[in-house]
Coordinates of C-alpha atoms in Angstrom, one line a residue:
X1 CA -26.9 -12.9 -14.2
X2 CA -28.4 -12.1 -17.6
X3 CA -30.8 -15.0 -17.2
X4 CA -32.0 -13.5 -13.9
X5 CA -32.2 -10.0 -15.3
X6 CA -31.7 -9.6 -19.1
X7 CA -31.7 -5.8 -18.9
X8 CA -29.1 -5.4 -16.1
X9 CA -26.8 -2.6 -17.3
X10 CA -23.7 -3.9 -15.4
X11 CA -24.0 -7.5 -16.8
X12 CA -24.7 -6.3 -20.3
X13 CA -21.7 -3.9 -20.2
X14 CA -19.5 -6.7 -18.9
X15 CA -20.6 -9.1 -21.6
X16 CA -20.1 -6.4 -24.3
X17 CA -16.6 -5.8 -23.0
X18 CA -15.8 -9.6 -23.0
X19 CA -16.9 -9.9 -26.6
X20 CA -15.3 -6.6 -27.8
X21 CA -11.9 -7.5 -26.3
X22 CA -12.0 -10.6 -28.5
X23 CA -12.7 -8.6 -31.6
X24 CA -16.4 -9.7 -31.8
X25 CA -17.7 -6.2 -32.3
X26 CA -21.0 -7.0 -34.0
X27 CA -21.8 -9.5 -31.2
X28 CA -20.9 -6.9 -28.5
X29 CA -23.0 -4.1 -29.9
X30 CA -26.4 -5.4 -28.7
X31 CA -25.2 -5.9 -25.2
X32 CA -23.9 -2.3 -25.0
X33 CA -27.2 -1.0 -26.5
X34 CA -29.2 -3.0 -23.9
X35 CA -27.0 -1.5 -21.1
X36 CA -27.5 2.0 -22.5
X37 CA -31.2 1.6 -22.9
X38 CA -31.6 0.4 -19.3
X39 CA -29.6 3.3 -18.0
X40 CA -31.4 5.9 -20.1
X41 CA -35.0 4.6 -19.5
X42 CA -35.8 7.2 -16.9
X43 CA -32.9 9.6 -17.3
X44 CA -31.4 10.7 -20.7
X45 CA -28.3 11.8 -18.8
X46 CA -27.5 8.7 -16.7
X47 CA -25.1 8.8 -13.7
X48 CA -22.9 6.0 -15.3
X49 CA -21.2 6.8 -18.6
X50 CA -19.1 3.7 -19.3
X51 CA -21.7 1.7 -21.4
X52 CA -22.2 4.8 -23.5
X53 CA -18.5 5.2 -24.1
X54 CA -18.0 1.5 -24.8
X55 CA -20.8 1.5 -27.3
X56 CA -19.1 4.4 -29.1
X57 CA -15.8 2.5 -29.1
X58 CA -17.5 -0.7 -30.5
X59 CA -19.2 1.4 -33.2
X60 CA -15.8 3.0 -34.1
X61 CA -14.3 -0.5 -34.6
X62 CA -17.2 -1.3 -36.8
X63 CA -16.4 1.8 -38.9
X64 CA -19.6 3.6 -38.0
X65 CA -17.9 6.9 -37.0
X66 CA -21.0 9.2 -37.1
X67 CA -22.8 7.0 -34.6
X68 CA -19.7 6.5 -32.5
X69 CA -19.2 10.3 -32.3
X70 CA -22.7 10.8 -30.8
X71 CA -22.1 8.2 -28.1
X72 CA -18.6 9.5 -27.2
X73 CA -20.1 12.9 -26.8
X74 CA -23.0 11.6 -24.8
X75 CA -20.6 9.7 -22.5
X76 CA -19.0 13.0 -21.5
X77 CA -22.1 13.9 -19.4
X78 CA -20.5 11.6 -16.8
X79 CA -17.3 13.3 -15.4
X80 CA -15.4 10.0 -15.2
X81 CA -15.5 9.6 -19.0
X82 CA -15.0 13.2 -20.1
X83 CA -11.3 13.0 -21.0
X84 CA -11.8 9.7 -22.9
X85 CA -15.0 10.8 -24.6
X86 CA -13.8 14.2 -25.7
X87 CA -10.5 12.6 -27.0
X88 CA -12.3 10.0 -29.1
X89 CA -14.6 12.6 -30.5
X90 CA -11.6 14.8 -31.3
X91 CA -10.0 12.0 -33.2
X92 CA -13.1 11.7 -35.4
X93 CA -13.3 15.4 -36.0
X94 CA -9.7 15.4 -37.0
X95 CA -10.4 12.6 -39.5
X96 CA -13.3 14.8 -40.8
X97 CA -10.7 17.6 -41.3
X98 CA -12.7 19.8 -38.8
X99 CA -9.5 20.8 -37.1
X100 CA -11.0 23.8 -35.1
X101 CA -13.7 21.7 -33.6
X102 CA -11.2 18.9 -32.9
X103 CA -8.9 21.3 -31.1
X104 CA -11.7 22.5 -29.0
X105 CA -12.6 18.9 -28.0
X106 CA -9.0 17.8 -27.3
X107 CA -8.6 20.9 -25.1
X108 CA -11.6 19.7 -23.1
X109 CA -10.0 16.3 -22.8
X110 CA -6.7 17.8 -21.5
X111 CA -8.5 20.1 -19.1
X112 CA -9.9 16.9 -17.5
X113 CA -6.6 14.9 -17.7
X114 CA -3.5 17.0 -18.6
X115 CA -1.3 13.9 -18.4
X116 CA -3.0 12.2 -21.4
X117 CA 0.0 12.0 -23.7
X118 CA -2.1 10.8 -26.6
X119 CA -4.3 13.8 -26.3
X120 CA -1.2 16.1 -26.1
X121 CA 0.1 14.4 -29.2
X122 CA -3.1 15.0 -31.0
X123 CA -3.2 18.7 -30.0
X124 CA 0.3 19.1 -31.4
X125 CA -0.9 17.6 -34.7
X126 CA -3.9 19.9 -34.8
X127 CA -1.8 23.0 -34.1
X128 CA 0.5 22.0 -36.9
X129 CA -2.4 21.4 -39.3
X130 CA -3.9 24.8 -38.3
X131 CA -0.6 26.6 -39.2
X132 CA 0.2 27.4 -35.5
X133 CA 3.8 26.0 -35.8
X134 CA 5.2 28.0 -32.9
X135 CA 2.5 26.9 -30.5
X136 CA 2.9 23.3 -31.7
X137 CA 6.6 23.3 -31.1
X138 CA 6.2 24.8 -27.7
X139 CA 3.6 22.1 -26.7
X140 CA 5.9 19.4 -28.1
X141 CA 8.7 20.8 -25.9
X142 CA 6.5 20.8 -22.9
X143 CA 5.2 17.3 -23.6
X144 CA 8.8 15.9 -24.0
X145 CA 9.8 17.6 -20.7
X146 CA 7.0 15.6 -19.0
X147 CA 7.8 12.4 -20.8
X148 CA 11.0 11.9 -22.7
X149 CA 9.6 8.8 -24.3
X150 CA 6.7 10.6 -26.0
X151 CA 7.8 9.6 -29.5
X152 CA 4.7 11.2 -31.0
X153 CA 5.7 14.6 -29.8
X154 CA 9.3 14.0 -31.0
X155 CA 8.0 13.0 -34.5
X156 CA 5.9 16.1 -34.6
X157 CA 9.0 18.1 -33.8
X158 CA 10.7 16.6 -36.8
X159 CA 7.7 17.3 -39.0
X160 CA 7.7 20.9 -37.9
X161 CA 11.5 21.5 -38.1
X162 CA 12.8 18.9 -40.7
X163 CA 15.9 18.7 -38.6
X164 CA 18.0 15.6 -39.2
X165 CA 19.2 15.5 -35.6
X166 CA 15.6 15.2 -34.4
X167 CA 15.0 12.3 -36.7
X168 CA 18.1 10.6 -35.4
X169 CA 16.9 11.1 -31.9
X170 CA 13.5 9.7 -32.8
X171 CA 15.1 6.6 -34.3
X172 CA 17.3 6.1 -31.3
X173 CA 14.3 6.5 -28.9
X174 CA 12.2 4.0 -31.0
X175 CA 15.0 1.4 -30.7
X176 CA 14.0 -0.1 -34.1
X177 CA 11.0 -1.6 -32.2
X178 CA 8.3 -2.4 -34.7
X179 CA 5.6 -2.3 -32.1
X180 CA 6.5 1.2 -31.2
X181 CA 6.2 2.3 -34.8
X182 CA 2.9 0.5 -35.2
X183 CA 1.5 2.1 -32.0
X184 CA 2.2 5.6 -33.2
X185 CA 1.2 4.9 -36.8
X186 CA -2.2 3.7 -35.5
X187 CA -2.6 6.9 -33.5
X188 CA -2.2 8.9 -36.7
X189 CA -4.5 6.5 -38.7
X190 CA -7.3 6.8 -36.1
X191 CA -7.1 10.6 -36.6
X192 CA -7.3 10.1 -40.4
X193 CA -3.7 11.3 -40.8
X194 CA -2.7 8.5 -43.1
X195 CA 0.3 10.1 -44.7
X196 CA 2.0 10.6 -41.4
X197 CA 1.1 7.1 -40.4
X198 CA 2.6 5.6 -43.6
X199 CA 5.7 7.8 -43.4
X200 CA 6.3 6.7 -39.8
X201 CA 6.0 3.0 -40.8
X202 CA 8.4 3.6 -43.7
X203 CA 11.1 4.7 -41.2
X204 CA 10.9 1.1 -39.8
X205 CA 10.5 -0.7 -43.1
X206 CA 13.1 1.1 -45.1
X207 CA 16.1 -1.0 -46.0
X208 CA 14.9 -4.1 -44.1
X209 CA 14.7 -7.6 -45.6
X210 CA 13.4 -9.5 -42.6
X211 CA 10.3 -7.6 -41.8
X212 CA 7.7 -8.1 -39.1
X213 CA 4.5 -9.0 -41.1
X214 CA 2.1 -6.8 -39.1
X215 CA 4.0 -3.7 -40.3
X216 CA 3.0 -4.4 -43.9
X217 CA -0.5 -5.5 -42.9
X218 CA -1.0 -2.1 -41.1
X219 CA 0.4 -0.3 -44.2
X220 CA -2.2 -2.3 -46.3
X221 CA -4.9 -1.3 -43.9
X222 CA -3.9 2.4 -44.1
X223 CA -3.8 2.3 -47.9
X224 CA -7.3 0.7 -47.9
X225 CA -8.6 3.5 -45.6
X226 CA -7.4 6.0 -48.2
X227 CA -9.2 4.1 -51.0
X228 CA -5.9 2.9 -52.6
X229 CA -7.1 -0.7 -52.9
X230 CA -4.5 -1.9 -55.4
X231 CA -1.7 -0.6 -53.1
X232 CA -3.4 -2.2 -50.1
X233 CA -3.6 -5.6 -52.0
X234 CA 0.1 -5.3 -52.8
X235 CA 1.0 -4.7 -49.1
X236 CA -1.2 -7.6 -48.0
X237 CA 0.4 -9.9 -50.5
X238 CA 3.9 -8.9 -49.4
X239 CA 2.9 -9.5 -45.8
X240 CA 1.4 -12.9 -46.5
X241 CA 4.7 -14.1 -48.0
X242 CA 6.7 -13.2 -44.9
X243 CA 7.5 -15.7 -42.2
X244 CA 4.9 -15.6 -39.4
X245 CA 7.4 -16.9 -36.8
X246 CA 7.2 -14.8 -33.6
X247 CA 4.5 -12.6 -35.2
X248 CA 1.9 -12.0 -32.5
X249 CA -0.8 -9.4 -33.3
X250 CA -2.1 -8.3 -30.0
X251 CA -4.1 -5.2 -30.7
X252 CA -7.7 -4.9 -31.8
X253 CA -6.6 -2.6 -34.5
X254 CA -4.3 -5.3 -35.8
X255 CA -7.2 -7.7 -35.8
X256 CA -9.2 -5.3 -37.9
X257 CA -6.2 -4.8 -40.3

């Protein structure tokens, strides 16, 4: 298809997705840019927003957050991508410590899709960071009423209350599943909340001798994001010495780590 029409937005977007899903972010970027350029040639606010959003996602994986932010925001011109675009932009504003702007954007995401549990979790985090503890606890309660398996909301409840019973409930809900701990730790890391991410992983790691290597690789990645390179190197070294049997990294974030 690309030989017949090198500028076709649909084919370029599809090729970009094929490459990005395999972790080939630098190779994917030109295809997304070609798709975007085609769509925006005659209309700076095109009817299709997916290539704009996917370009933002690709740039986020490449660590170019300022560029990614602009494309996430641009993608929200298309209604179908508003909840995803505003949510991703809110993550970046949270990482920038612009919590008020992040709260505004996550609210826009939730107005479009009130059942986005990741967005609800992020809003609870932001309310806590802004000192609105009562509102944060109320939203956590509402989120858990909608989904009892929303471990992010439960962890935030623990951070807000420091109640041992809540921590026990969280550990029971997580079932000592390393993948669950990694999933929520990555949610925090994407928002620049590295301490919460590290503390959550510590709940899994604490007292274990037979560890799943990716838990330590993720800890090393988080330490590196904080600029603690010696600590990161230590985690990576520990992880490399563990048995790789049954270790199957299956997330793009794990590939980056």
